[in-house]
Coordinates of C-alpha atoms and ligand atoms in Angstrom, one line a residue:
M32 CA -2.5 -13.1 2.8
K33 CA -1.0 -15.0 5.2
D34 CA -2.0 -14.1 8.5
N35 CA -3.0 -17.6 10.5
K36 CA -3.8 -14.7 13.9
K37 CA -6.8 -14.4 15.3
R38 CA -8.2 -10.4 15.7
K39 CA -10.0 -9.2 12.6
S40 CA -8.8 -7.1 10.5
T41 CA -9.7 -5.1 7.7
Q42 CA -7.6 -7.6 5.6
K43 CA -6.0 -6.9 2.3
N44 CA -7.2 -8.9 -1.2
K45 CA -6.3 -12.4 -0.3
K46 CA -5.4 -13.1 -4.2
S47 CA -3.1 -10.5 -4.4
D48 CA -2.1 -8.9 -2.0
R49 CA 0.1 -11.1 1.1
K50 CA 2.2 -8.5 3.1
P51 CA 1.7 -7.3 6.0
T52 CA -0.5 -4.0 7.5
Q53 CA -1.5 -1.3 9.5
N54 CA -4.9 -3.4 9.2
K55 CA -3.9 -7.7 9.7
K56 CA -5.4 -9.9 11.2
P57 CA -4.8 -10.0 15.2
A58 CA -1.5 -11.2 16.8
K59 CA -1.5 -15.0 18.3
R60 CA -1.6 -14.4 21.6
G61 CA 1.6 -16.7 22.7
N62 CA 2.1 -20.0 21.6
Q63 CA 2.2 -21.9 25.0
T64 CA -1.0 -24.3 26.8
H65 CA -1.3 -24.5 29.7
K66 CA -2.5 -27.4 30.4
H67 CA -1.2 -27.3 34.4
K68 CA -2.0 -25.7 37.7
P69 CA -5.1 -23.2 35.6
I70 CA -5.0 -18.7 36.3
Y71 CA -8.1 -17.7 36.5
K72 CA -9.4 -14.5 35.3
G73 CA -9.2 -10.8 37.4
I74 CA -5.9 -11.7 39.6
E75 CA -3.3 -9.7 39.7
I76 CA 0.1 -10.4 40.0
N77 CA 3.3 -8.8 39.9
G78 CA 5.9 -9.9 37.5
K79 CA 8.7 -9.5 35.1
A80 CA 8.5 -9.3 31.6
E81 CA 12.4 -11.5 30.7
Y82 CA 11.6 -11.7 26.6
L83 CA 9.6 -10.5 23.3
N84 CA 8.5 -13.0 21.9
D85 CA 7.3 -13.5 18.2
D86 CA 4.4 -11.1 18.4
G87 CA 6.5 -8.5 20.6
A88 CA 4.2 -9.3 24.0
G89 CA 6.5 -9.4 27.3
V90 CA 6.6 -12.8 28.3
V91 CA 5.8 -13.3 31.5
I92 CA 6.7 -16.3 33.3
N93 CA 5.4 -17.0 36.7
D94 CA 5.6 -20.9 38.4
K95 CA 5.6 -22.6 34.7
D96 CA 3.2 -19.8 32.9
K97 CA 4.1 -18.4 30.5
I98 CA 1.9 -14.9 30.7
T99 CA 2.1 -12.8 28.0
V100 CA 1.9 -8.8 28.3
M101 CA 1.2 -6.3 25.1
N102 CA 3.9 -3.6 26.3
L103 CA 6.5 -4.3 28.6
L104 CA 9.7 -5.0 27.4
P105 CA 12.0 -7.3 29.0
G106 CA 13.5 -6.3 32.6
E107 CA 10.1 -4.6 33.5
E108 CA 7.8 -5.1 35.6
A109 CA 4.4 -4.7 36.7
K110 CA 1.0 -4.8 38.8
L111 CA -0.6 -7.6 36.4
S112 CA -4.3 -8.6 35.7
L113 CA -4.8 -12.1 34.5
Q114 CA -6.8 -12.5 31.7
K115 CA -7.1 -15.7 30.2
V116 CA -8.1 -16.0 25.9
G117 CA -9.0 -19.4 24.2
K118 CA -5.7 -21.9 25.6
F119 CA -4.1 -19.2 26.1
Y120 CA -3.1 -16.8 29.8
D121 CA -2.6 -13.0 29.1
A122 CA -2.2 -10.0 31.0
T123 CA -3.1 -6.7 31.0
I124 CA -1.2 -3.5 32.7
I125 CA -2.6 -2.7 35.7
E126 CA 1.0 0.1 36.4
R127 CA 4.5 -1.0 35.3
L128 CA 6.3 0.0 37.6
T129 CA 9.8 0.0 36.1
S130 CA 10.6 0.9 33.0
S131 CA 14.0 -0.8 30.6
D132 CA 15.9 2.2 28.5
D133 CA 15.1 1.1 25.6
R134 CA 11.6 2.4 26.2
I135 CA 10.9 5.1 24.3
T136 CA 8.0 7.6 24.2
P137 CA 4.9 5.8 21.1
K138 CA 5.3 9.2 18.3
C139 CA 1.4 7.8 18.3
S140 CA -0.9 8.2 20.7
Y141 CA -3.7 5.0 19.3
F142 CA -0.7 3.0 20.1
S143 CA -2.2 1.1 22.6
V144 CA -5.3 0.7 21.1
C145 CA -4.6 0.1 17.2
G146 CA -4.4 -3.4 16.8
G147 CA -1.1 -1.3 14.0
C148 CA 2.2 -1.3 15.0
Q149 CA 3.7 -3.8 17.8
L150 CA 7.2 -2.3 18.5
Q151 CA 6.5 1.6 19.2
H152 CA 7.7 1.2 22.5
L153 CA 10.8 0.0 22.0
S154 CA 13.6 2.2 20.8
Y155 CA 14.0 1.0 17.1
N156 CA 17.5 0.2 17.1
K157 CA 16.1 -2.2 19.7
Q158 CA 12.9 -3.0 16.8
L159 CA 16.3 -4.0 14.8
K160 CA 18.0 -6.1 17.5
F161 CA 14.9 -7.9 17.8
K162 CA 13.7 -8.5 14.7
S163 CA 17.7 -9.6 13.6
G164 CA 17.3 -12.4 17.2
M165 CA 13.9 -13.6 15.9
V166 CA 15.4 -14.1 12.2
K167 CA 18.9 -15.4 13.6
K168 CA 17.0 -18.1 16.1
L169 CA 15.5 -19.5 12.9
L170 CA 18.6 -19.1 10.2
T171 CA 21.6 -19.3 11.5
N172 CA 22.4 -22.8 11.3
F173 CA 21.5 -22.1 7.1
A174 CA 25.0 -19.1 6.8
D175 CA 25.6 -16.1 9.0
V176 CA 23.0 -13.6 9.0
D177 CA 24.0 -9.9 7.1
K178 CA 23.7 -7.0 9.3
I179 CA 19.8 -6.5 9.9
V180 CA 19.0 -3.7 6.4
G181 CA 16.7 -0.7 8.3
M182 CA 15.2 2.2 7.7
D183 CA 17.4 5.9 7.8
E184 CA 13.7 7.9 9.0
P185 CA 11.0 4.2 10.1
Y186 CA 7.9 6.2 9.0
Y187 CA 5.5 8.0 7.0
Y188 CA 6.5 4.6 5.0
R189 CA 3.3 3.1 4.1
N190 CA 2.3 3.5 0.5
K191 CA -1.1 2.1 0.6
V192 CA -3.6 2.6 3.2
I193 CA -7.1 0.8 4.0
S194 CA -9.6 3.5 6.3
S195 CA -12.4 1.7 7.7
F196 CA -15.7 2.9 7.9
A197 CA -17.9 2.5 11.0
W198 CA -21.4 4.2 12.6
Q199 CA -20.6 6.0 15.6
N200 CA -21.6 8.5 18.0
K201 CA -24.8 9.6 15.8
K202 CA -22.3 9.6 13.0
V203 CA -19.3 7.8 9.8
Q204 CA -16.0 7.4 11.5
S205 CA -13.1 6.0 10.2
G206 CA -10.1 3.8 11.3
F207 CA -8.6 0.4 12.3
Y208 CA -10.0 -2.3 13.6
K209 CA -9.3 -1.7 17.9
Q210 CA -6.6 -4.7 18.3
Y211 CA -8.8 -8.1 19.1
S212 CA -11.9 -6.2 17.9
H213 CA -14.2 -6.1 15.3
D214 CA -14.2 -2.2 17.0
V215 CA -12.9 0.4 14.9
V216 CA -10.5 3.1 17.1
P217 CA -11.3 6.3 14.7
I218 CA -7.3 7.3 13.4
T219 CA -7.0 10.7 11.5
K220 CA -2.8 10.3 11.3
C221 CA -1.3 7.0 11.4
I222 CA 2.1 7.6 11.3
V223 CA 3.8 5.1 9.8
Q224 CA 1.7 5.4 6.4
D225 CA 2.0 8.1 3.6
K226 CA 1.6 12.1 5.2
V227 CA -0.7 12.5 1.3
A228 CA -3.4 9.6 2.9
D229 CA -4.9 11.3 6.3
P230 CA -6.4 13.9 4.8
I231 CA -7.9 11.8 2.0
V232 CA -9.8 9.8 4.4
E233 CA -10.6 12.8 6.5
T234 CA -11.8 13.9 3.6
V235 CA -13.2 11.5 2.0
T236 CA -14.9 10.7 6.0
R237 CA -16.4 14.3 6.2
L238 CA -17.7 14.0 2.4
C239 CA -19.6 10.9 3.9
N240 CA -21.5 12.4 6.3
E241 CA -22.4 15.2 4.8
F242 CA -24.1 12.2 1.4
K243 CA -25.6 10.8 4.4
Y244 CA -24.2 7.4 3.1
K245 CA -25.1 4.6 5.3
V246 CA -22.4 3.0 6.6
Y247 CA -22.6 -1.2 5.3
D248 CA -23.7 -3.5 8.0
Q249 CA -22.5 -7.3 7.9
D250 CA -25.0 -9.3 9.5
K251 CA -27.6 -7.4 8.3
E252 CA -26.2 -6.6 4.8
F253 CA -28.1 -2.9 4.7
G254 CA -26.2 0.3 4.3
F255 CA -22.9 1.6 1.5
L256 CA -19.1 2.2 2.9
R257 CA -17.7 -0.6 3.4
H258 CA -13.7 0.8 3.0
V259 CA -11.7 3.8 1.9
L260 CA -8.2 3.1 0.5
V261 CA -5.1 5.5 -0.9
R262 CA -2.5 3.5 -2.9
T263 CA 0.2 6.3 -3.4
G264 CA 2.9 7.0 -6.0
F265 CA 6.8 7.2 -4.1
E266 CA 8.2 8.8 -6.6
S267 CA 5.0 10.0 -9.0
K268 CA 3.2 11.1 -6.3
E269 CA 0.4 10.2 -8.2
V270 CA -2.6 9.4 -5.5
M271 CA -4.9 6.5 -5.8
V272 CA -8.7 7.0 -4.2
V273 CA -10.8 3.1 -3.8
L274 CA -14.3 3.8 -2.0
V275 CA -14.9 0.1 -1.3
V276 CA -19.0 0.8 -0.6
A277 CA -21.8 -2.5 -1.2
N278 CA -23.8 -1.3 -4.4
K279 CA -22.9 -0.1 -7.5
M280 CA -25.8 2.3 -6.8
F281 CA -23.4 5.3 -6.3
P282 CA -26.1 8.7 -5.1
G283 CA -24.4 11.7 -6.1
K284 CA -21.4 11.1 -7.0
N285 CA -20.5 13.3 -9.0
N286 CA -20.8 15.5 -6.6
F287 CA -18.8 13.4 -4.8
V288 CA -16.3 13.4 -7.3
K289 CA -16.0 16.6 -7.8
A290 CA -16.1 17.9 -3.6
L291 CA -13.3 15.2 -2.8
T292 CA -11.2 15.6 -6.3
Q293 CA -11.9 20.3 -5.5
A294 CA -10.3 19.3 -2.0
H295 CA -7.2 16.8 -3.2
P296 CA -5.7 17.6 -6.6
E297 CA -3.3 15.3 -6.1
I298 CA -5.9 12.6 -7.2
T299 CA -5.5 11.6 -10.4
T300 CA -7.6 8.9 -9.9
I301 CA -11.2 7.0 -8.2
V302 CA -12.1 3.9 -8.6
Q303 CA -15.2 2.6 -6.4
N304 CA -14.8 -1.2 -6.0
I305 CA -18.4 -2.8 -5.1
N306 CA -18.1 -5.7 -2.2
D307 CA -21.3 -6.9 -1.1
K308 CA -20.2 -10.7 0.4
K309 CA -20.1 -11.2 4.0
T310 CA -16.3 -11.5 4.2
S311 CA -12.9 -9.3 5.5
I312 CA -11.7 -9.4 2.6
V313 CA -12.0 -5.7 1.8
L314 CA -11.8 -5.5 -1.9
G315 CA -14.8 -7.0 -4.5
D316 CA -14.4 -8.1 -7.9
I317 CA -16.1 -5.5 -9.0
E318 CA -14.5 -1.9 -9.9
Q319 CA -16.0 1.3 -11.7
V320 CA -13.4 3.5 -12.7
I321 CA -15.4 7.2 -12.0
Y322 CA -12.3 9.4 -12.0
G323 CA -9.3 9.2 -14.2
K324 CA -7.6 6.5 -15.9
G325 CA -8.0 3.5 -12.6
T326 CA -4.7 3.1 -12.4
I327 CA -2.1 4.8 -10.9
Q328 CA 2.1 4.6 -12.1
D329 CA 5.3 4.8 -9.6
T330 CA 9.1 4.2 -9.9
L331 CA 11.3 1.9 -8.6
C332 CA 14.8 1.0 -8.7
G333 CA 14.1 3.4 -12.1
L334 CA 11.7 1.1 -13.9
K335 CA 8.0 2.5 -13.9
F336 CA 5.1 0.6 -12.6
N337 CA 1.4 0.5 -13.4
L338 CA -0.9 -0.1 -10.7
S339 CA -4.2 -1.0 -10.3
P340 CA -6.4 -1.5 -7.0
K341 CA -5.6 -4.6 -6.9
S342 CA -2.0 -4.8 -8.0
F343 CA 0.3 -6.3 -5.1
Y344 CA 3.2 -4.4 -4.8
Q345 CA 5.3 -4.2 -1.2
I346 CA 4.0 -1.4 1.1
N347 CA 7.7 0.3 1.7
P348 CA 9.0 1.8 -1.7
V349 CA 12.2 3.1 0.3
Q350 CA 13.0 -0.4 1.6
T351 CA 11.5 -2.4 -1.6
E352 CA 14.6 -0.6 -3.3
K353 CA 17.1 -2.0 -0.7
L354 CA 15.9 -5.0 -0.9
Y355 CA 15.4 -5.9 -4.5
N356 CA 19.2 -4.4 -5.4
I357 CA 20.4 -7.4 -2.2
A358 CA 18.4 -9.8 -4.4
M359 CA 20.2 -8.8 -7.3
E360 CA 23.0 -8.4 -6.4
M361 CA 22.9 -11.7 -4.6
A362 CA 21.7 -13.1 -8.0
N363 CA 25.0 -11.1 -10.3
L364 CA 23.2 -12.0 -13.5
T365 CA 24.7 -12.3 -17.1
D366 CA 23.5 -12.0 -20.6
E367 CA 23.8 -15.7 -20.3
D368 CA 21.4 -16.9 -17.2
I369 CA 17.8 -18.1 -18.3
V370 CA 15.7 -16.5 -15.6
V371 CA 13.2 -17.6 -13.9
D372 CA 10.7 -15.2 -11.7
T373 CA 7.9 -17.5 -9.5
Y374 CA 5.3 -15.4 -6.9
S375 CA 6.4 -12.3 -9.1
G376 CA 3.7 -10.3 -8.2
I377 CA 3.1 -7.0 -11.2
G378 CA 6.9 -8.6 -12.2
T379 CA 8.8 -5.6 -10.1
I380 CA 12.1 -8.7 -10.1
S381 CA 11.5 -10.2 -13.5
L382 CA 11.6 -6.6 -15.0
L383 CA 14.7 -5.7 -12.6
A384 CA 16.2 -9.3 -13.8
A385 CA 15.9 -8.9 -17.8
Q386 CA 17.9 -5.4 -17.4
K387 CA 20.8 -8.0 -16.9
A388 CA 19.5 -11.5 -17.9
K389 CA 19.4 -13.0 -21.8
Q390 CA 16.2 -14.0 -20.8
V391 CA 12.9 -14.0 -17.8
F392 CA 10.0 -16.1 -17.0
G393 CA 7.8 -14.4 -14.2
V394 CA 5.2 -17.1 -12.9
E395 CA 2.2 -15.8 -10.4
I396 CA -1.7 -17.1 -9.9
N397 CA -3.2 -14.4 -10.3
K398 CA -5.0 -13.1 -13.3
D399 CA -5.3 -9.5 -12.7
A400 CA -1.4 -8.8 -12.0
I401 CA 0.1 -11.6 -15.2
R402 CA -2.5 -8.4 -17.1
N403 CA 0.2 -6.1 -14.8
S404 CA 3.5 -7.4 -15.7
I405 CA 3.2 -8.1 -19.4
K406 CA 1.9 -3.9 -19.4
N407 CA 4.6 -2.5 -17.3
A408 CA 6.9 -4.6 -19.8
R409 CA 5.4 -2.9 -22.3
L410 CA 5.6 0.4 -20.3
N411 CA 10.0 0.1 -20.3
N412 CA 10.2 -1.2 -23.4
I413 CA 11.8 -4.1 -22.0
K414 CA 11.3 -7.6 -24.9
N415 CA 13.0 -10.5 -23.2
T416 CA 10.7 -11.8 -20.4
Q417 CA 7.6 -13.5 -20.6
F418 CA 4.7 -14.3 -18.1
I419 CA 3.6 -17.8 -17.8
Q420 CA -0.1 -17.9 -15.4
G421 CA -0.1 -20.5 -13.1
D422 CA 0.5 -22.0 -9.7
A423 CA 3.7 -21.7 -8.8
G424 CA 4.1 -25.5 -8.1
E425 CA 2.6 -27.2 -12.2
V426 CA 4.9 -24.8 -13.5
M427 CA 7.7 -25.6 -12.0
V428 CA 6.9 -29.8 -13.0
Q429 CA 6.5 -28.8 -16.5
M430 CA 9.6 -26.8 -16.5
A431 CA 11.6 -29.9 -14.8
K432 CA 10.0 -31.7 -17.4
E433 CA 11.0 -29.9 -19.7
E434 CA 14.8 -29.3 -18.1
M435 CA 14.7 -25.9 -19.4
P436 CA 18.2 -24.9 -19.2
V437 CA 17.3 -22.2 -15.8
S438 CA 20.3 -20.6 -14.1
T439 CA 18.4 -18.8 -12.2
V440 CA 15.3 -18.8 -9.7
F441 CA 13.8 -15.9 -7.6
M442 CA 11.0 -16.8 -4.9
D443 CA 9.1 -14.8 -3.0
P444 CA 6.5 -16.7 -2.5
P445 CA 3.0 -15.3 0.3
R446 CA 4.3 -16.1 3.8
A447 CA 3.1 -20.3 3.5
G448 CA 5.8 -20.4 1.2
S449 CA 6.9 -22.8 -1.3
D450 CA 5.2 -25.8 -1.1
E451 CA 6.4 -29.6 -1.6
T452 CA 5.4 -29.3 -5.1
F453 CA 7.3 -26.3 -6.2
L454 CA 10.8 -27.1 -3.7
S455 CA 10.9 -31.0 -5.3
S456 CA 10.7 -29.7 -9.1
V457 CA 13.4 -26.8 -8.1
V458 CA 16.0 -29.0 -7.4
K459 CA 14.9 -31.4 -10.3
L460 CA 15.3 -28.3 -12.3
K461 CA 18.9 -27.5 -11.0
P462 CA 19.1 -24.0 -11.3
K463 CA 22.8 -23.1 -10.0
Q464 CA 21.4 -20.9 -7.8
I465 CA 18.2 -19.5 -5.7
I466 CA 17.3 -16.6 -4.9
Y467 CA 14.7 -17.2 -1.9
I468 CA 12.6 -13.5 -0.4
S469 CA 10.6 -13.9 2.6
C470 CA 8.3 -12.2 4.4
N471 CA 8.7 -15.3 6.7
P472 CA 11.4 -16.8 8.5
Q473 CA 9.5 -19.3 10.1
T474 CA 8.5 -21.1 6.4
Q475 CA 11.8 -20.2 4.6
A476 CA 13.4 -21.9 7.2
R477 CA 11.1 -25.0 6.6
D478 CA 11.7 -24.5 2.8
L479 CA 15.9 -23.8 2.9
S480 CA 16.0 -27.0 5.3
Y481 CA 14.3 -29.2 2.1
I482 CA 16.6 -27.5 -0.4
T483 CA 19.6 -27.6 1.4
K484 CA 19.2 -31.8 2.8
K485 CA 19.3 -32.2 -1.7
G486 CA 22.3 -30.5 -2.7
Y487 CA 22.2 -26.7 -2.3
K488 CA 23.9 -24.4 0.4
V489 CA 22.3 -21.1 1.8
E490 CA 26.1 -18.4 1.0
K491 CA 23.9 -15.7 2.3
I492 CA 21.2 -14.3 4.5
V493 CA 20.0 -10.2 5.3
P494 CA 17.6 -9.3 7.0
V495 CA 15.9 -5.9 5.6
D496 CA 13.1 -4.5 7.9
M497 CA 10.4 -3.9 5.5
F498 CA 7.9 -2.8 8.6
P499 CA 8.7 0.0 10.9
H500 CA 7.4 -0.8 14.5
T501 CA 5.7 -3.7 14.1
T502 CA 7.5 -7.0 14.5
H503 CA 7.2 -8.3 10.9
V504 CA 11.0 -8.7 8.9
E505 CA 11.5 -9.8 5.2
C506 CA 14.6 -11.6 4.7
V507 CA 16.8 -12.6 1.8
S508 CA 18.3 -15.8 0.7
V509 CA 20.4 -16.6 -2.0
L510 CA 21.2 -20.4 -2.1
T511 CA 24.2 -22.2 -4.1
R512 CA 25.0 -25.8 -6.1
K513 CA 26.6 -27.7 -3.9
V514 CA 27.9 -29.9 -7.8
Ligands
SAH71 N1 7.8 -10.8 -6.7 C1 6.4 -9.7 -5.9 C2 5.1 -10.3 -5.5 C3 5.2 -11.0 -4.9 S1 3.9 -11.3 -3.3 C4 6.6 -8.6 -5.6 O1 8.4 -8.2 -5.2 O2 6.5 -8.3 -5.6 C5 3.4 -12.8 -4.0 C6 2.7 -13.3 -4.4 O3 2.7 -14.4 -4.8 C7 1.5 -12.8 -5.0 O4 1.7 -12.2 -6.0 C8 0.3 -14.0 -5.1 O5 -0.4 -13.7 -6.1 C9 0.9 -14.8 -5.5 N2 1.2 -16.7 -5.9 C10 0.1 -16.8 -4.4 N3 0.4 -18.3 -4.5 C11 1.1 -18.6 -5.4 C12 1.1 -19.6 -6.2 N4 1.2 -20.4 -5.4 N5 2.0 -19.4 -7.9 C13 2.5 -19.1 -7.8 N6 2.1 -17.4 -7.6 C14 1.3 -17.1 -5.9

């Protein structure tokens, strides 16, 4: 995962998962240093937010200091209490004095405490405008940026939920981490995740209390319960529950499974994941399937995909279809095209491309994902794909050396973007076009800058809102070779 931020998090499995979750790491508070004139904690000032920074915080300019304030929109004035956090200044609102026309009442009552969403107080149209602005600021030098593709119904979109356990008020509770802390806020309803998940998490938590399971304490290295993950198939409606615990021993396992599946017949599989490490990564290495097949199936763009607990899979299926359709339209593949899909995950883009192209090579570092890709190709009876496990950069170097006649490269790297090994080999390979999908316009701008200096031109950039109410934005662009 690529959030290089501060708040503790439930964070996903690092290797296989990279996109924002509601429990992502904390937003960095501003990116400014304040070497002059220190302002001290506790001082109260009145201030007006000038703009939103990339973390969705209002920025108040006080003298030359930039003070970041969560939940304050541009134009709004507030009485603020200054806090000094590390090198950065920020402030909490004592009283908001004015209200922006763009402000709406957040649908979720946990908005001010849960760190998952940053923009619920901003109307959805203005959220899109904000994201579009972020992309334009970074990418407009390369090409015109198209209208951002938003969601018609920007709620209940997440197909994966991770809830963490905590011992609070003499009982097991589950929820998400409070912003900038390791404290769990017990949350029973989340408006961005599939509605199926909340009642299941609630039942799991109730059963954990009934079965008297202890919450794992990382400092004492004692206890059992860590997290519960619920993954749903958008089309198939299959449901996977993964109970992440610290021990292999699962007391009362059969009765637990029986009680859970009786309460929720929609659950199709339950997996016990064992994570006994002192880590903020959610999933451990060992898994035991304790009910059903251990995988669920979903359909995306008409293709079937098998998902295991650790498979990377885009978390917003409605927007993913739009994103992939835009990418395929940009590529405009024919049966003469030889395609390389790099950072291919479980092979989603590879299999879509294979329906049009002559041959597709998927390149992915994660072994599980490669196994999934091969199975997924078989599942869809697709025969013109080959999956290569390895570092995309190294594989690209090899392909360039062998002068493989590649016409199209798809790249969909993690938030950190690509490295120079990869980029220098892509341009040596000389595909006629590169389709670059990115969840971080900053690193995309850096990489586009490299590629465009080596004979490529950006033709089109389309931002897609994959994560409504958060500050994240996905972008797909197409580059063509000039000569
Ligand atoms: N294209 C896929 C997955 C994108 S997520 C989809 O849309 O679903 C990014 C993927 O890059 C992850 O599966 C991750 O395991 C993989 N990855 C990360 N670093 C890599 C590297 N150096 N080489 C190849 N794959 C890498």
